[in-house]
Short mmCIF file of C-alpha atoms and ligand atoms in Angstrom, two decimals:
data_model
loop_
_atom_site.label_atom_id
_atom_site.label_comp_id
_atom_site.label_asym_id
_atom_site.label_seq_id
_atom_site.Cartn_x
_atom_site.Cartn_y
_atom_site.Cartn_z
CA UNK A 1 -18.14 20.52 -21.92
CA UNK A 2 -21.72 19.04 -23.10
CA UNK A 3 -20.28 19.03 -26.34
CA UNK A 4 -16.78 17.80 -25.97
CA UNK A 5 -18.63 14.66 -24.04
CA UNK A 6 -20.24 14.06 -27.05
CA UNK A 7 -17.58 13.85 -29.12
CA UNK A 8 -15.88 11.37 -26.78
CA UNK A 9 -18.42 9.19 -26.42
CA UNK A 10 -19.40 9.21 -30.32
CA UNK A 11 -15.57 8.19 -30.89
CA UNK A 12 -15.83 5.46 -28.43
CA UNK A 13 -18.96 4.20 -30.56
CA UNK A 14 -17.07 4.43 -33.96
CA UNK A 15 -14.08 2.53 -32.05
CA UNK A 16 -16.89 -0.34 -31.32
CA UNK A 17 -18.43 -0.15 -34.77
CA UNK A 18 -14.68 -1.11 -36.16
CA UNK A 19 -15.24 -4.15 -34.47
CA UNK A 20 -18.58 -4.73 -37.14
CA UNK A 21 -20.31 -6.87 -34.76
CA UNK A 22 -23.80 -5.15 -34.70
CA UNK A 23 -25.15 -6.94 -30.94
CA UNK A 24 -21.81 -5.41 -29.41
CA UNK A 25 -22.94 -2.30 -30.86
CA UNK A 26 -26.25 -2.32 -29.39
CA UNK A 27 -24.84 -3.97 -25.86
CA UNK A 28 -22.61 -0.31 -25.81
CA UNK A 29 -25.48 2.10 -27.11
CA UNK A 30 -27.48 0.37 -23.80
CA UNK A 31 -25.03 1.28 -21.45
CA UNK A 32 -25.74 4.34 -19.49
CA UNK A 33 -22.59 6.86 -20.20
CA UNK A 34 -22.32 8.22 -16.33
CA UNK A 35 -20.35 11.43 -15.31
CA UNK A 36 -17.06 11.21 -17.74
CA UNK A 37 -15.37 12.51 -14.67
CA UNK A 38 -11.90 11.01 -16.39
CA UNK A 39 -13.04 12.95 -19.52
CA UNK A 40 -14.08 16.36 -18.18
CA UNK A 41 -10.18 16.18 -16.35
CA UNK A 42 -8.66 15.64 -19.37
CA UNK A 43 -10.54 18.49 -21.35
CA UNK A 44 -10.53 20.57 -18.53
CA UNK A 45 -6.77 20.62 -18.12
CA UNK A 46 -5.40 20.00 -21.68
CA UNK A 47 -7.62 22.73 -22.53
CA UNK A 48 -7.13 22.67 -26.50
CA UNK A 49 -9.77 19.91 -28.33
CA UNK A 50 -7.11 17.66 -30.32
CA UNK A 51 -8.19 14.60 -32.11
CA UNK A 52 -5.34 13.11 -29.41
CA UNK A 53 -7.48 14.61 -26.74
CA UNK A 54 -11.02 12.67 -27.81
CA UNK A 55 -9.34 9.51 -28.43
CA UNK A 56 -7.24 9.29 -25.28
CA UNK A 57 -10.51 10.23 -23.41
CA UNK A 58 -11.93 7.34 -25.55
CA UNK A 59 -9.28 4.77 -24.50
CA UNK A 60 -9.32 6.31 -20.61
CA UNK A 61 -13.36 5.89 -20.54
CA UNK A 62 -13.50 2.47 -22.40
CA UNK A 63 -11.30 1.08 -19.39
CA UNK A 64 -13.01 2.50 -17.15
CA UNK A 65 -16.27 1.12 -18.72
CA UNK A 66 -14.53 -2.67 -18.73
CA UNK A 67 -13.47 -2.52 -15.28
CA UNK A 68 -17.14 -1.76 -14.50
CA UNK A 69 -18.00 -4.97 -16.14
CA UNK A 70 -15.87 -7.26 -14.39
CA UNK A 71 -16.83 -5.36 -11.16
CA UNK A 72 -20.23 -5.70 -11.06
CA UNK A 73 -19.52 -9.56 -11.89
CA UNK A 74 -17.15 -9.44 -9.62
CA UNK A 75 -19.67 -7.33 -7.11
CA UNK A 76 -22.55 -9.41 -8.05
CA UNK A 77 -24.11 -6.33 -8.25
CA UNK A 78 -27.57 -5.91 -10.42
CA UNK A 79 -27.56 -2.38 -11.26
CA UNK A 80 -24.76 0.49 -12.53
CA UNK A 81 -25.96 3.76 -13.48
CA UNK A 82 -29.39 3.34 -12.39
CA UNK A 83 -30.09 0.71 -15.16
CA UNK A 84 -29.67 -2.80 -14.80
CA UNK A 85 -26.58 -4.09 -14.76
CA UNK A 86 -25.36 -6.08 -17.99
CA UNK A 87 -24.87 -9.09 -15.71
CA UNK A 88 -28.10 -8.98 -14.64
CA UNK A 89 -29.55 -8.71 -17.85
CA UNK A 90 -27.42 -11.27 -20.01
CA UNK A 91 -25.41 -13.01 -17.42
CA UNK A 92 -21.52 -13.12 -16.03
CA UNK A 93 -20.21 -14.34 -19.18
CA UNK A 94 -21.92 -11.52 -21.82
CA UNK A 95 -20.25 -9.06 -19.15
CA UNK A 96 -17.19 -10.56 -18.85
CA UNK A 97 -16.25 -10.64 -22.71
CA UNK A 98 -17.80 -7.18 -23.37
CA UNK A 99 -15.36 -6.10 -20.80
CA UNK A 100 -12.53 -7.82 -22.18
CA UNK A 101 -13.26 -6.31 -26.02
CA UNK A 102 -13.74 -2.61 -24.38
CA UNK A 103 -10.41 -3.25 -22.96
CA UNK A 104 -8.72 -4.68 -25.75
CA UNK A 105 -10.17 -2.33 -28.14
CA UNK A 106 -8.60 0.34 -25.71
CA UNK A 107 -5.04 -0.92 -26.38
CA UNK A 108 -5.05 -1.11 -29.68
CA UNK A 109 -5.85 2.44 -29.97
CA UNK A 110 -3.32 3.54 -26.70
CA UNK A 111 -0.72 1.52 -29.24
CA UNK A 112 -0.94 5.27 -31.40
CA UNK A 113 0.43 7.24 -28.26
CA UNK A 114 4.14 7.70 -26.67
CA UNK A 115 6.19 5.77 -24.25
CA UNK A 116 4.91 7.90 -21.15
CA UNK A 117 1.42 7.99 -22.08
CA UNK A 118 1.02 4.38 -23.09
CA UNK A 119 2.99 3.48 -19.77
CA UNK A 120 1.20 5.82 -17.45
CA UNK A 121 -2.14 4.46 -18.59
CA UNK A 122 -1.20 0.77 -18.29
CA UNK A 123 0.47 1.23 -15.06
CA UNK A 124 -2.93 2.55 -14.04
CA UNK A 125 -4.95 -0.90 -15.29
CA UNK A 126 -2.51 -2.92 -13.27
CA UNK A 127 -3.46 -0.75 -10.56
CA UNK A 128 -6.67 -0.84 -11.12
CA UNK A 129 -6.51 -5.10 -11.13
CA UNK A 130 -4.90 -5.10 -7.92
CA UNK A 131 -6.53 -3.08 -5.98
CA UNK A 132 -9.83 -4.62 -6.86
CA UNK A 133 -8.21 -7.93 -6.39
CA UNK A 134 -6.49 -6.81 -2.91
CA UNK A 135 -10.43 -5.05 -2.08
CA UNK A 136 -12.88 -9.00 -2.65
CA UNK A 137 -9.23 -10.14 -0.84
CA UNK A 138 -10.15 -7.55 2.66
CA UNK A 139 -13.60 -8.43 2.32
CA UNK A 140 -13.41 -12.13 3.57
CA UNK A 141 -11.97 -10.94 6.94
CA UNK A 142 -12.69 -7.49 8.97
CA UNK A 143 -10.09 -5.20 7.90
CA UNK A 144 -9.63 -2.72 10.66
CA UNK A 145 -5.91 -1.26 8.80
CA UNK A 146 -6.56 2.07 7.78
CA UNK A 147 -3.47 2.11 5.54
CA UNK A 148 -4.35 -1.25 3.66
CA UNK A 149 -7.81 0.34 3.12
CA UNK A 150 -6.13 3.62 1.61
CA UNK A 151 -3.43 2.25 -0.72
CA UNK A 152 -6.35 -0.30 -2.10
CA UNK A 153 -8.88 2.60 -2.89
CA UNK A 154 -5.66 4.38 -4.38
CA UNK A 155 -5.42 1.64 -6.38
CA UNK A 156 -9.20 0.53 -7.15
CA UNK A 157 -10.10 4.21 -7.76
CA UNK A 158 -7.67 7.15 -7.64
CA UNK A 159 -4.98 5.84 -9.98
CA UNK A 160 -6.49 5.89 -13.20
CA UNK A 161 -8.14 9.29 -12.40
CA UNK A 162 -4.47 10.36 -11.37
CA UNK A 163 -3.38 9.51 -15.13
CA UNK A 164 -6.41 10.85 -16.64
CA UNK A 165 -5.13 14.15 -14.94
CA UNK A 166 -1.65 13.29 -16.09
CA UNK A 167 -2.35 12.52 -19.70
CA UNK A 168 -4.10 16.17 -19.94
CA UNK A 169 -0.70 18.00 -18.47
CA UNK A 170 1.46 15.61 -20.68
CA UNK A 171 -0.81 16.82 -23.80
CA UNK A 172 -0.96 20.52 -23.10
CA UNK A 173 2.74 20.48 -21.98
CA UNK A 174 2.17 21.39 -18.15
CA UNK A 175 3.62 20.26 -14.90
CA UNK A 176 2.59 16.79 -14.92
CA UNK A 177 3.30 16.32 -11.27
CA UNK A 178 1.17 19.47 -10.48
CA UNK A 179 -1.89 17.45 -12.35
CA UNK A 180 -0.93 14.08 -11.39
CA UNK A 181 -1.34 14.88 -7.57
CA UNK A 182 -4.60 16.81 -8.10
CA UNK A 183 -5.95 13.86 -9.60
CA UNK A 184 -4.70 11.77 -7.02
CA UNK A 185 -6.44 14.39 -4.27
CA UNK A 186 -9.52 14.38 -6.30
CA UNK A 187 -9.47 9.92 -6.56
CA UNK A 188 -9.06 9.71 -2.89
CA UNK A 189 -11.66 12.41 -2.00
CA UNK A 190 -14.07 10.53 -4.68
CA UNK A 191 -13.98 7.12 -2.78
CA UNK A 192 -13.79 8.28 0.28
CA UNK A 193 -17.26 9.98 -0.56
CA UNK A 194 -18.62 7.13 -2.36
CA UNK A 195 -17.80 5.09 1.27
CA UNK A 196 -19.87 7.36 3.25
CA UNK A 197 -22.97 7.88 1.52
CA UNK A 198 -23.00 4.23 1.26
CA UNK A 199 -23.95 4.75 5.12
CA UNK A 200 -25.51 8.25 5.07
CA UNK A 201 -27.52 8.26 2.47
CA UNK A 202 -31.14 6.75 2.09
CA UNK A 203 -31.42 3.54 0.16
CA UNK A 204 -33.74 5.23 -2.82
CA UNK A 205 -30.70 7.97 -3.54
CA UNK A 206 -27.67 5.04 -3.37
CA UNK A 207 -30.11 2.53 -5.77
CA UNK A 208 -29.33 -0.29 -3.44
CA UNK A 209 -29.78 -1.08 0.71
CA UNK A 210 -27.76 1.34 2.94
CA UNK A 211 -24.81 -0.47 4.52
CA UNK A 212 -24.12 -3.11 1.75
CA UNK A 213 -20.51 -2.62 1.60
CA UNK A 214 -20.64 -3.60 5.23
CA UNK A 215 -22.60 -6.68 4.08
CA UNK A 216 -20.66 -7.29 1.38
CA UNK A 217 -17.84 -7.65 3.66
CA UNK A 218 -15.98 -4.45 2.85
CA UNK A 219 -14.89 -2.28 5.87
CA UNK A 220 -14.58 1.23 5.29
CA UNK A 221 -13.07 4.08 6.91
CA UNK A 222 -15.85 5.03 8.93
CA UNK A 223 -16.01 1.29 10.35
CA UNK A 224 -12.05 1.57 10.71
CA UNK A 225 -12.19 4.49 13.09
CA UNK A 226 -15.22 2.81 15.24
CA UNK A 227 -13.49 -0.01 15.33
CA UNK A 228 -10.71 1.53 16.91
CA UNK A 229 -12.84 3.86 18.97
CA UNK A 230 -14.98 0.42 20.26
CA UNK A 231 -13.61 -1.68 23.73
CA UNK A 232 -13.03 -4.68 23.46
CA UNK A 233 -16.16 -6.46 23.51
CA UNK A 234 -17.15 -3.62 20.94
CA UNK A 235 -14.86 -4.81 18.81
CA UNK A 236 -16.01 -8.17 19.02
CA UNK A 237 -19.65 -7.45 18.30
CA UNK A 238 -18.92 -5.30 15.30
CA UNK A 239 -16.60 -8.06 14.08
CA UNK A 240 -19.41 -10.44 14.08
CA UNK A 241 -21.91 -8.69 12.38
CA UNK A 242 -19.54 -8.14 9.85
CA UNK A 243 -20.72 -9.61 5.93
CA UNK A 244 -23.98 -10.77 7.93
CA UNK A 245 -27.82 -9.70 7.13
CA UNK A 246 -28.64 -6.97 9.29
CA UNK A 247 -31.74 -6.40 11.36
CA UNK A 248 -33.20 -3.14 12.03
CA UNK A 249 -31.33 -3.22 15.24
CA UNK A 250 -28.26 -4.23 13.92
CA UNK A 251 -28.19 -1.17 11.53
CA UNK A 252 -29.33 0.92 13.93
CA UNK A 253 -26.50 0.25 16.82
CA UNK A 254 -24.17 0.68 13.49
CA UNK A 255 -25.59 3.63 12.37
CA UNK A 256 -25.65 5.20 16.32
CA UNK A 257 -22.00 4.04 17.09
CA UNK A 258 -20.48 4.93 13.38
CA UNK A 259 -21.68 8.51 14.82
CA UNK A 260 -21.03 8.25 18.36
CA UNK A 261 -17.52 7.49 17.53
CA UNK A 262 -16.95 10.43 15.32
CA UNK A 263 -16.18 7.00 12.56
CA UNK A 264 -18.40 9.07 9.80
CA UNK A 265 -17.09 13.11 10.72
CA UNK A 266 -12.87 11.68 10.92
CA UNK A 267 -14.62 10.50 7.48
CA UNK A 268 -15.43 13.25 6.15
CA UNK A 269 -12.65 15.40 7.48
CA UNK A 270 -10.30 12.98 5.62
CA UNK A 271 -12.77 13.21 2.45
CA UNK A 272 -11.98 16.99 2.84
CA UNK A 273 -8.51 17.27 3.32
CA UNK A 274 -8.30 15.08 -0.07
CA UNK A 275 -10.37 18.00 -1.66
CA UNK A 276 -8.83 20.73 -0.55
CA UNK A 277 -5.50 19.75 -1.08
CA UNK A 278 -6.63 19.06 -4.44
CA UNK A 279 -7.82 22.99 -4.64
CA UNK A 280 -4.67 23.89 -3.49
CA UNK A 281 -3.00 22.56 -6.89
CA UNK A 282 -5.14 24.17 -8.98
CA UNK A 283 -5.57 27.59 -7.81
CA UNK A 284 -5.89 29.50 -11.59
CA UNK A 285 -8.45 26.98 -13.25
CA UNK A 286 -12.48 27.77 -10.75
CA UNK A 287 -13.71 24.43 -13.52
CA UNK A 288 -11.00 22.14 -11.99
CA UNK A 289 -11.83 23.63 -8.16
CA UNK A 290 -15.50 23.47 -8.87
CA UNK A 291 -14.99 19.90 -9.71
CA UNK A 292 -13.27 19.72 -6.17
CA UNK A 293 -15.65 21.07 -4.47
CA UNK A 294 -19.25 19.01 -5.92
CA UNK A 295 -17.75 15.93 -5.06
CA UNK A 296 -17.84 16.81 -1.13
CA UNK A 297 -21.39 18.38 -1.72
CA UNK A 298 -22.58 15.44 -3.29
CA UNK A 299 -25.21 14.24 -0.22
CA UNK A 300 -23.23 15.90 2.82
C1 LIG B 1 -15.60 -0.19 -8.59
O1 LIG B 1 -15.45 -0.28 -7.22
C2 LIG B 1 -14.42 -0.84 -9.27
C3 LIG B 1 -13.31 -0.22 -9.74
C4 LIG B 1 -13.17 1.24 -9.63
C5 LIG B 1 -12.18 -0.96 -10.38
C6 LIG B 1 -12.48 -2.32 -10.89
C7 LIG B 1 -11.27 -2.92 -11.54
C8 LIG B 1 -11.21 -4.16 -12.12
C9 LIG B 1 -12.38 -5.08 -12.19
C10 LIG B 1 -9.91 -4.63 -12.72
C11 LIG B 1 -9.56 -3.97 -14.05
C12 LIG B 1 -10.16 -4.64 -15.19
C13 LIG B 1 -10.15 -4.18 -16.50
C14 LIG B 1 -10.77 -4.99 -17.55
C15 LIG B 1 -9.55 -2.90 -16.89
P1 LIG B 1 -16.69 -0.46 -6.23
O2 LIG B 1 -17.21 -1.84 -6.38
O3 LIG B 1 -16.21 -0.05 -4.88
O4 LIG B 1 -17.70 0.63 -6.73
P2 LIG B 1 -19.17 0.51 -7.32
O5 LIG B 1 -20.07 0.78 -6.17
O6 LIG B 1 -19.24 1.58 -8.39
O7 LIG B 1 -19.34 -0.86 -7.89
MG1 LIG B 2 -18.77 -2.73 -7.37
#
């Protein structure tokens, strides 16, 4: 897999050198490469290493890279991947247009592929745009609808995993709806995780305070289930400490309520059932269930 990575992300840097703009070369090179989670999917179930292969996991992790970009703009946020964030180190705009040429880049080379493959992945960026869009939209207010929360991180997160998963089948000629769901297990299960260590785990692991997407504004599942769980007045205090600076005691009547209420185990249990259903899909390939299974282990 070490290997095949390699390959992917050397083809992504001879897509940038076509562009023969040596700073954009060096902005790339600086970026930290992260898991290729979309990548080790698509090996993983396509199986056979075709040039197609490395340069649709190009295209899927040059997206992925842009809508990074625009994210932590978007985000404000001054680190990805343990570095600093490009934002932080040459401002909004340098991130913003390096997004836009990853992405561009990206579509000239999906251009090469068929009808279902070139729609599957686009349908996936639109996703992608809305349910970021629909996610800074929930922020402003307390969202306590645990639907609106899941078709947004379906959107935000799970769809272009889902079509990373679908591309593979569609390459290696297997049941694409098989693939297609067990990436769409694995995307829900993956955000779902992400929103809990933001609470669980210690501010040195996540990189940044514990609790920002609650300061950020963004209500997650566990916050939707103690919201629900809360009385009235409850309600009304979480509500207004909601995208506010918290003190040690506000974080710790979060912290003792998110578990009181069972807000972070319904979590979890939901984080789970993503997982295993996933499992469930992919019973002959232990790579694609071990896959499955890290992401719950990761911190609980
Ligand atoms: C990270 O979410 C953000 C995403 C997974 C999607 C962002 C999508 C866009 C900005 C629109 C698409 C744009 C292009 C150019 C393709 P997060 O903020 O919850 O996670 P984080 O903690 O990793 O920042
Ligand atoms: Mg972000």
């Amino acid at each position: 897999m070490k290997n095949y990575l390699e390959k992917v992300q050397n083809h992504m840097m001879a897509l940038i050198k076509e562009l023969g703009d040596d700073h954009i070369l060096r902005l790339f090179k600086s970026i930290e490469s992260g898991k290729m989670v979309r990548s080790r999917l698509l090996k993983l179930i396509a199986e056979n290493e075709t040039s197609d292969l490395i340069s649709l996991s190009s295209i899927i992790e040059l997206i992925h890279l842009a809508s990074l970009l625009h994210d932590d703009v978007i985000d404000n946020s001054d680190t990805r991947r343990g570095k600093p964030s490009i934002n932080a180190t040459y401002g909004s705009k340098v991130s913003i247009m390096l997004g836009d040429i990853f992405y561009s880049k990206a579509f000239s080379e999906l251009g090469k592929f068929d009808y279902e493959i070139v729609s599957r992945v686009a349908g996936s960026v639109t996703k992608l745009s809305l349910g970021e869009i629909v996610d800074v939209r929930l922020s402003e207010h307390f969202n306590h609808d645990e639907n609106i929360y899941l078709n947004m991180i379906y959107n935000k997160t799970a769809s272009l995993i889902e079509t990373a998963s679908a591309v593979g089948a569609i390459l290696s000629n297997k049941d694409v709806e098989t693939y297609s769901k067990y990436g769409y297990h694995l995307g829900m299960a993956f955000q779902i995780v992400d929103d809990i260590l933001d609470i669980v785990a210690s501010s040195e692991e996540l990189g940044k305070p514990a609790m920002s997407d609650f300061v950020e504004g963004k209500t997650t599942i566990p916050y939707i289930k103690l919201w629900h769980w809360l009385d009235n007045n409850g309600k009304r205090y979480l509500e207004s400490l909601h995208k506010k600076h918290l003190t040690p005691d506000d974080y710790n009547w979060l912290l003792k309520n998110l578990e009181e209420s069972g807000g972070i185990r319904q979590a979890k249990d939901l984080a789970k059932f993503h997982s295993k259903s996933a499992i469930n899909l992919v019973k002959d390939s232990p790579e694609l269930i071990e896959i499955a299974e890290k992401l719950l282990s990761r911190g609980f």
